[in-house]
Amino acid sequence: MALRAHKAGVGVSEDTSAPVRAHSGKHALGAGSQAGAGSRAADVRAGLHAAGADVPAGPYTRAAGAAQQVGTRTRIRKKIPDALLVCVFLLGLAVLCYPAVSNYYNALIQSRAISSYDSAVAHMKPEDFDALWEAVDQYNAEIASRGIYFKLSQEEQLRYEQLLNVTGTGMMGYITIPKLRVELPIYHGVSDGVLQIASGHIPGTSLPAGGESTHVALSGHRGLPSSKLFTDLDQLTEGDSFAVHVLDRTLSYQVDQIRTVEPQEVQDLEITPGQDYVTLVTCTPYAINTHRLLVRGHRVPYLDADYVQSDAVRIDPVLVATAVTVPIFIAVFAYVMVRSRRQRRWMPVEMSARGDEREAVELKGKSER
């Protein structure tokens, strides 16, 4: 009985251990079969790919592709702050540099227009000047006899635009204001296209030819970010001089009256018998433009010495401010970019360290419990 019991125990022991071994064998067999199947599937796919066949991706390939897409999106999201910062920087730099760059560009255009005008006048003959001045003097005499008026008929407008238009561009001459370092072309009319880049002659007033009983009115914008024009006209004082250059004449005027009037008040532009006036007109106060600033000058003998600057050449404050501010702006931008990159580089490490600390605290709490 004992022996039988012993054999039975052994048999029980062998029988109870057999399922465990069988179960382990099944797991090993299953793992091996899965590995073999995966390997065979990979081999088949590789062969089909080598043959040029279109094979759908397996589960492992799809998982890797999804992970790669997630990584790509993550990298793109990380670059978005840099891109926005660069856009803001470029926009700020453009706004900062626009006044200086546009003013320089318009000054270059104005200088070329004046050079072209001088070149055209230099190729004219003396008899050409005589014919042009005769027509202008007749026009001014008609205005002096009936007074100034600002509403020209179509025929009067056509006649007006043909006078002193030697270049065919509408430019009748140019004005220089030494104190303000201004040299601007003078065009027919006061359209917005003219006043954006130069000074304009107000139609209905005398043409710039000099002589008794004439009163020329020249208008210019003030406060444009793209060009200086008449922005500093309020800095002129009585006794300052400016000159108008037309054809072969240079007409010099000395400031004798400065007034601020309402837009509809034009009596200060009337012709005074026997006088030779030029009035410069612009808007005032600065950037409000509710009134008009009138700077009038009377004719005086022209002397080249009057326009020789005794002081050193004055640099435009806008150019100085731009030259100083732009390097500082770029340096601050570079600092912000470097600091931002460093913060994003160390952020994953810090987050990982914080995660490890939380995990350690949780394990410690479990062990204590």
JSON list of N, CA and C in Angstrom, two decimals, residues 34-73:
[
{"chain": "A", "resi": 34, "resn": "GLN", "atom": "N", "xyz": [5.34, 32.91, -33.20]},
{"chain": "A", "resi": 34, "resn": "GLN", "atom": "CA", "xyz": [5.11, 34.32, -33.51]},
{"chain": "A", "resi": 34, "resn": "GLN", "atom": "C", "xyz": [6.36, 34.95, -34.08]},
{"chain": "A", "resi": 35, "resn": "ALA", "atom": "N", "xyz": [7.51, 34.67, -33.44]},
{"chain": "A", "resi": 35, "resn": "ALA", "atom": "CA", "xyz": [8.77, 35.23, -33.94]},
{"chain": "A", "resi": 35, "resn": "ALA", "atom": "C", "xyz": [9.04, 34.72, -35.35]},
{"chain": "A", "resi": 36, "resn": "GLY", "atom": "N", "xyz": [8.80, 33.42, -35.53]},
{"chain": "A", "resi": 36, "resn": "GLY", "atom": "CA", "xyz": [9.04, 32.87, -36.87]},
{"chain": "A", "resi": 36, "resn": "GLY", "atom": "C", "xyz": [8.10, 33.47, -37.89]},
{"chain": "A", "resi": 37, "resn": "ALA", "atom": "N", "xyz": [6.83, 33.61, -37.49]},
{"chain": "A", "resi": 37, "resn": "ALA", "atom": "CA", "xyz": [5.86, 34.21, -38.42]},
{"chain": "A", "resi": 37, "resn": "ALA", "atom": "C", "xyz": [6.22, 35.64, -38.74]},
{"chain": "A", "resi": 38, "resn": "GLY", "atom": "N", "xyz": [6.62, 36.39, -37.68]},
{"chain": "A", "resi": 38, "resn": "GLY", "atom": "CA", "xyz": [7.02, 37.79, -37.93]},
{"chain": "A", "resi": 38, "resn": "GLY", "atom": "C", "xyz": [8.22, 37.87, -38.82]},
{"chain": "A", "resi": 39, "resn": "SER", "atom": "N", "xyz": [9.19, 36.96, -38.57]},
{"chain": "A", "resi": 39, "resn": "SER", "atom": "CA", "xyz": [10.40, 36.97, -39.40]},
{"chain": "A", "resi": 39, "resn": "SER", "atom": "C", "xyz": [10.06, 36.61, -40.84]},
{"chain": "A", "resi": 40, "resn": "ARG", "atom": "N", "xyz": [9.21, 35.56, -40.99]},
{"chain": "A", "resi": 40, "resn": "ARG", "atom": "CA", "xyz": [8.84, 35.16, -42.35]},
{"chain": "A", "resi": 40, "resn": "ARG", "atom": "C", "xyz": [8.06, 36.28, -43.05]},
{"chain": "A", "resi": 41, "resn": "ALA", "atom": "N", "xyz": [7.16, 36.93, -42.31]},
{"chain": "A", "resi": 41, "resn": "ALA", "atom": "CA", "xyz": [6.39, 38.03, -42.92]},
{"chain": "A", "resi": 41, "resn": "ALA", "atom": "C", "xyz": [7.32, 39.16, -43.33]},
{"chain": "A", "resi": 42, "resn": "ALA", "atom": "N", "xyz": [8.30, 39.46, -42.45]},
{"chain": "A", "resi": 42, "resn": "ALA", "atom": "CA", "xyz": [9.24, 40.52, -42.80]},
{"chain": "A", "resi": 42, "resn": "ALA", "atom": "C", "xyz": [10.05, 40.14, -44.03]},
{"chain": "A", "resi": 43, "resn": "ASP", "atom": "N", "xyz": [10.47, 38.82, -44.09]},
{"chain": "A", "resi": 43, "resn": "ASP", "atom": "CA", "xyz": [11.23, 38.37, -45.26]},
{"chain": "A", "resi": 43, "resn": "ASP", "atom": "C", "xyz": [10.39, 38.47, -46.52]},
{"chain": "A", "resi": 44, "resn": "VAL", "atom": "N", "xyz": [9.13, 38.07, -46.42]},
{"chain": "A", "resi": 44, "resn": "VAL", "atom": "CA", "xyz": [8.26, 38.12, -47.59]},
{"chain": "A", "resi": 44, "resn": "VAL", "atom": "C", "xyz": [8.07, 39.57, -48.06]},
{"chain": "A", "resi": 45, "resn": "ARG", "atom": "N", "xyz": [7.82, 40.45, -47.10]},
{"chain": "A", "resi": 45, "resn": "ARG", "atom": "CA", "xyz": [7.63, 41.85, -47.46]},
{"chain": "A", "resi": 45, "resn": "ARG", "atom": "C", "xyz": [8.87, 42.43, -48.09]},
{"chain": "A", "resi": 46, "resn": "ALA", "atom": "N", "xyz": [10.05, 42.11, -47.51]},
{"chain": "A", "resi": 46, "resn": "ALA", "atom": "CA", "xyz": [11.31, 42.62, -48.06]},
{"chain": "A", "resi": 46, "resn": "ALA", "atom": "C", "xyz": [11.49, 42.12, -49.49]},
{"chain": "A", "resi": 47, "resn": "GLY", "atom": "N", "xyz": [11.16, 40.83, -49.73]},
{"chain": "A", "resi": 47, "resn": "GLY", "atom": "CA", "xyz": [11.30, 40.31, -51.07]},
{"chain": "A", "resi": 47, "resn": "GLY", "atom": "C", "xyz": [10.34, 40.97, -52.04]},
{"chain": "A", "resi": 48, "resn": "LEU", "atom": "N", "xyz": [9.11, 41.16, -51.60]},
{"chain": "A", "resi": 48, "resn": "LEU", "atom": "CA", "xyz": [8.15, 41.82, -52.48]},
{"chain": "A", "resi": 48, "resn": "LEU", "atom": "C", "xyz": [8.53, 43.26, -52.76]},
{"chain": "A", "resi": 49, "resn": "HIS", "atom": "N", "xyz": [9.05, 43.96, -51.73]},
{"chain": "A", "resi": 49, "resn": "HIS", "atom": "CA", "xyz": [9.51, 45.32, -51.95]},
{"chain": "A", "resi": 49, "resn": "HIS", "atom": "C", "xyz": [10.66, 45.35, -52.93]},
{"chain": "A", "resi": 50, "resn": "ALA", "atom": "N", "xyz": [11.56, 44.39, -52.80]},
{"chain": "A", "resi": 50, "resn": "ALA", "atom": "CA", "xyz": [12.70, 44.33, -53.73]},
{"chain": "A", "resi": 50, "resn": "ALA", "atom": "C", "xyz": [12.21, 44.07, -55.15]},
{"chain": "A", "resi": 51, "resn": "ALA", "atom": "N", "xyz": [11.12, 43.32, -55.29]},
{"chain": "A", "resi": 51, "resn": "ALA", "atom": "CA", "xyz": [10.57, 43.04, -56.61]},
{"chain": "A", "resi": 51, "resn": "ALA", "atom": "C", "xyz": [9.74, 44.18, -57.16]},
{"chain": "A", "resi": 52, "resn": "GLY", "atom": "N", "xyz": [9.53, 45.20, -56.34]},
{"chain": "A", "resi": 52, "resn": "GLY", "atom": "CA", "xyz": [8.77, 46.37, -56.81]},
{"chain": "A", "resi": 52, "resn": "GLY", "atom": "C", "xyz": [7.30, 46.28, -56.53]},
{"chain": "A", "resi": 53, "resn": "ALA", "atom": "N", "xyz": [6.85, 45.32, -55.71]},
{"chain": "A", "resi": 53, "resn": "ALA", "atom": "CA", "xyz": [5.43, 45.18, -55.43]},
{"chain": "A", "resi": 53, "resn": "ALA", "atom": "C", "xyz": [5.01, 46.16, -54.34]},
{"chain": "A", "resi": 54, "resn": "ASP", "atom": "N", "xyz": [3.74, 46.56, -54.36]},
{"chain": "A", "resi": 54, "resn": "ASP", "atom": "CA", "xyz": [3.18, 47.47, -53.37]},
{"chain": "A", "resi": 54, "resn": "ASP", "atom": "C", "xyz": [2.60, 46.65, -52.24]},
{"chain": "A", "resi": 55, "resn": "VAL", "atom": "N", "xyz": [3.25, 46.64, -51.10]},
{"chain": "A", "resi": 55, "resn": "VAL", "atom": "CA", "xyz": [2.86, 45.78, -49.98]},
{"chain": "A", "resi": 55, "resn": "VAL", "atom": "C", "xyz": [2.37, 46.67, -48.85]},
{"chain": "A", "resi": 56, "resn": "PRO", "atom": "N", "xyz": [1.19, 46.40, -48.29]},
{"chain": "A", "resi": 56, "resn": "PRO", "atom": "CA", "xyz": [0.72, 47.22, -47.17]},
{"chain": "A", "resi": 56, "resn": "PRO", "atom": "C", "xyz": [1.60, 47.00, -45.95]},
{"chain": "A", "resi": 57, "resn": "ALA", "atom": "N", "xyz": [1.72, 48.06, -45.16]},
{"chain": "A", "resi": 57, "resn": "ALA", "atom": "CA", "xyz": [2.60, 48.00, -43.99]},
{"chain": "A", "resi": 57, "resn": "ALA", "atom": "C", "xyz": [1.98, 47.13, -42.91]},
{"chain": "A", "resi": 58, "resn": "GLY", "atom": "N", "xyz": [2.83, 46.43, -42.21]},
{"chain": "A", "resi": 58, "resn": "GLY", "atom": "CA", "xyz": [2.39, 45.61, -41.11]},
{"chain": "A", "resi": 58, "resn": "GLY", "atom": "C", "xyz": [2.15, 46.45, -39.88]},
{"chain": "A", "resi": 59, "resn": "PRO", "atom": "N", "xyz": [1.69, 45.80, -38.77]},
{"chain": "A", "resi": 59, "resn": "PRO", "atom": "CA", "xyz": [1.37, 46.56, -37.56]},
{"chain": "A", "resi": 59, "resn": "PRO", "atom": "C", "xyz": [2.59, 47.26, -36.98]},
{"chain": "A", "resi": 60, "resn": "TYR", "atom": "N", "xyz": [3.75, 46.60, -37.02]},
{"chain": "A", "resi": 60, "resn": "TYR", "atom": "CA", "xyz": [4.95, 47.23, -36.46]},
{"chain": "A", "resi": 60, "resn": "TYR", "atom": "C", "xyz": [5.38, 48.41, -37.31]},
{"chain": "A", "resi": 61, "resn": "THR", "atom": "N", "xyz": [5.27, 48.27, -38.65]},
{"chain": "A", "resi": 61, "resn": "THR", "atom": "CA", "xyz": [5.63, 49.38, -39.55]},
{"chain": "A", "resi": 61, "resn": "THR", "atom": "C", "xyz": [4.69, 50.56, -39.36]},
{"chain": "A", "resi": 62, "resn": "ARG", "atom": "N", "xyz": [3.39, 50.26, -39.21]},
{"chain": "A", "resi": 62, "resn": "ARG", "atom": "CA", "xyz": [2.43, 51.35, -38.99]},
{"chain": "A", "resi": 62, "resn": "ARG", "atom": "C", "xyz": [2.71, 52.06, -37.67]},
{"chain": "A", "resi": 63, "resn": "ALA", "atom": "N", "xyz": [3.06, 51.34, -36.67]},
{"chain": "A", "resi": 63, "resn": "ALA", "atom": "CA", "xyz": [3.37, 51.96, -35.37]},
{"chain": "A", "resi": 63, "resn": "ALA", "atom": "C", "xyz": [4.59, 52.87, -35.49]},
{"chain": "A", "resi": 64, "resn": "ALA", "atom": "N", "xyz": [5.61, 52.39, -36.21]},
{"chain": "A", "resi": 64, "resn": "ALA", "atom": "CA", "xyz": [6.81, 53.21, -36.39]},
{"chain": "A", "resi": 64, "resn": "ALA", "atom": "C", "xyz": [6.49, 54.48, -37.18]},
{"chain": "A", "resi": 65, "resn": "GLY", "atom": "N", "xyz": [5.64, 54.32, -38.22]},
{"chain": "A", "resi": 65, "resn": "GLY", "atom": "CA", "xyz": [5.25, 55.51, -39.01]},
{"chain": "A", "resi": 65, "resn": "GLY", "atom": "C", "xyz": [4.47, 56.50, -38.18]},
{"chain": "A", "resi": 66, "resn": "ALA", "atom": "N", "xyz": [3.56, 55.99, -37.34]},
{"chain": "A", "resi": 66, "resn": "ALA", "atom": "CA", "xyz": [2.79, 56.89, -36.48]},
{"chain": "A", "resi": 66, "resn": "ALA", "atom": "C", "xyz": [3.70, 57.63, -35.52]},
{"chain": "A", "resi": 67, "resn": "ALA", "atom": "N", "xyz": [4.68, 56.90, -34.97]},
{"chain": "A", "resi": 67, "resn": "ALA", "atom": "CA", "xyz": [5.63, 57.54, -34.05]},
{"chain": "A", "resi": 67, "resn": "ALA", "atom": "C", "xyz": [6.44, 58.62, -34.77]},
{"chain": "A", "resi": 68, "resn": "GLN", "atom": "N", "xyz": [6.82, 58.31, -36.00]},
{"chain": "A", "resi": 68, "resn": "GLN", "atom": "CA", "xyz": [7.59, 59.29, -36.77]},
{"chain": "A", "resi": 68, "resn": "GLN", "atom": "C", "xyz": [6.74, 60.54, -37.05]},
{"chain": "A", "resi": 69, "resn": "GLN", "atom": "N", "xyz": [5.45, 60.33, -37.37]},
{"chain": "A", "resi": 69, "resn": "GLN", "atom": "CA", "xyz": [4.58, 61.48, -37.61]},
{"chain": "A", "resi": 69, "resn": "GLN", "atom": "C", "xyz": [4.42, 62.32, -36.36]},
{"chain": "A", "resi": 70, "resn": "VAL", "atom": "N", "xyz": [4.26, 61.66, -35.22]},
{"chain": "A", "resi": 70, "resn": "VAL", "atom": "CA", "xyz": [4.15, 62.39, -33.95]},
{"chain": "A", "resi": 70, "resn": "VAL", "atom": "C", "xyz": [5.42, 63.19, -33.69]},
{"chain": "A", "resi": 71, "resn": "GLY", "atom": "N", "xyz": [6.56, 62.58, -33.96]},
{"chain": "A", "resi": 71, "resn": "GLY", "atom": "CA", "xyz": [7.82, 63.30, -33.77]},
{"chain": "A", "resi": 71, "resn": "GLY", "atom": "C", "xyz": [7.94, 64.49, -34.70]},
{"chain": "A", "resi": 72, "resn": "THR", "atom": "N", "xyz": [7.48, 64.33, -35.94]},
{"chain": "A", "resi": 72, "resn": "THR", "atom": "CA", "xyz": [7.53, 65.44, -36.89]},
{"chain": "A", "resi": 72, "resn": "THR", "atom": "C", "xyz": [6.64, 66.58, -36.44]},
{"chain": "A", "resi": 73, "resn": "ARG", "atom": "N", "xyz": [5.43, 66.23, -36.00]},
{"chain": "A", "resi": 73, "resn": "ARG", "atom": "CA", "xyz": [4.53, 67.28, -35.50]},
{"chain": "A", "resi": 73, "resn": "ARG", "atom": "C", "xyz": [5.10, 67.98, -34.28]}
]
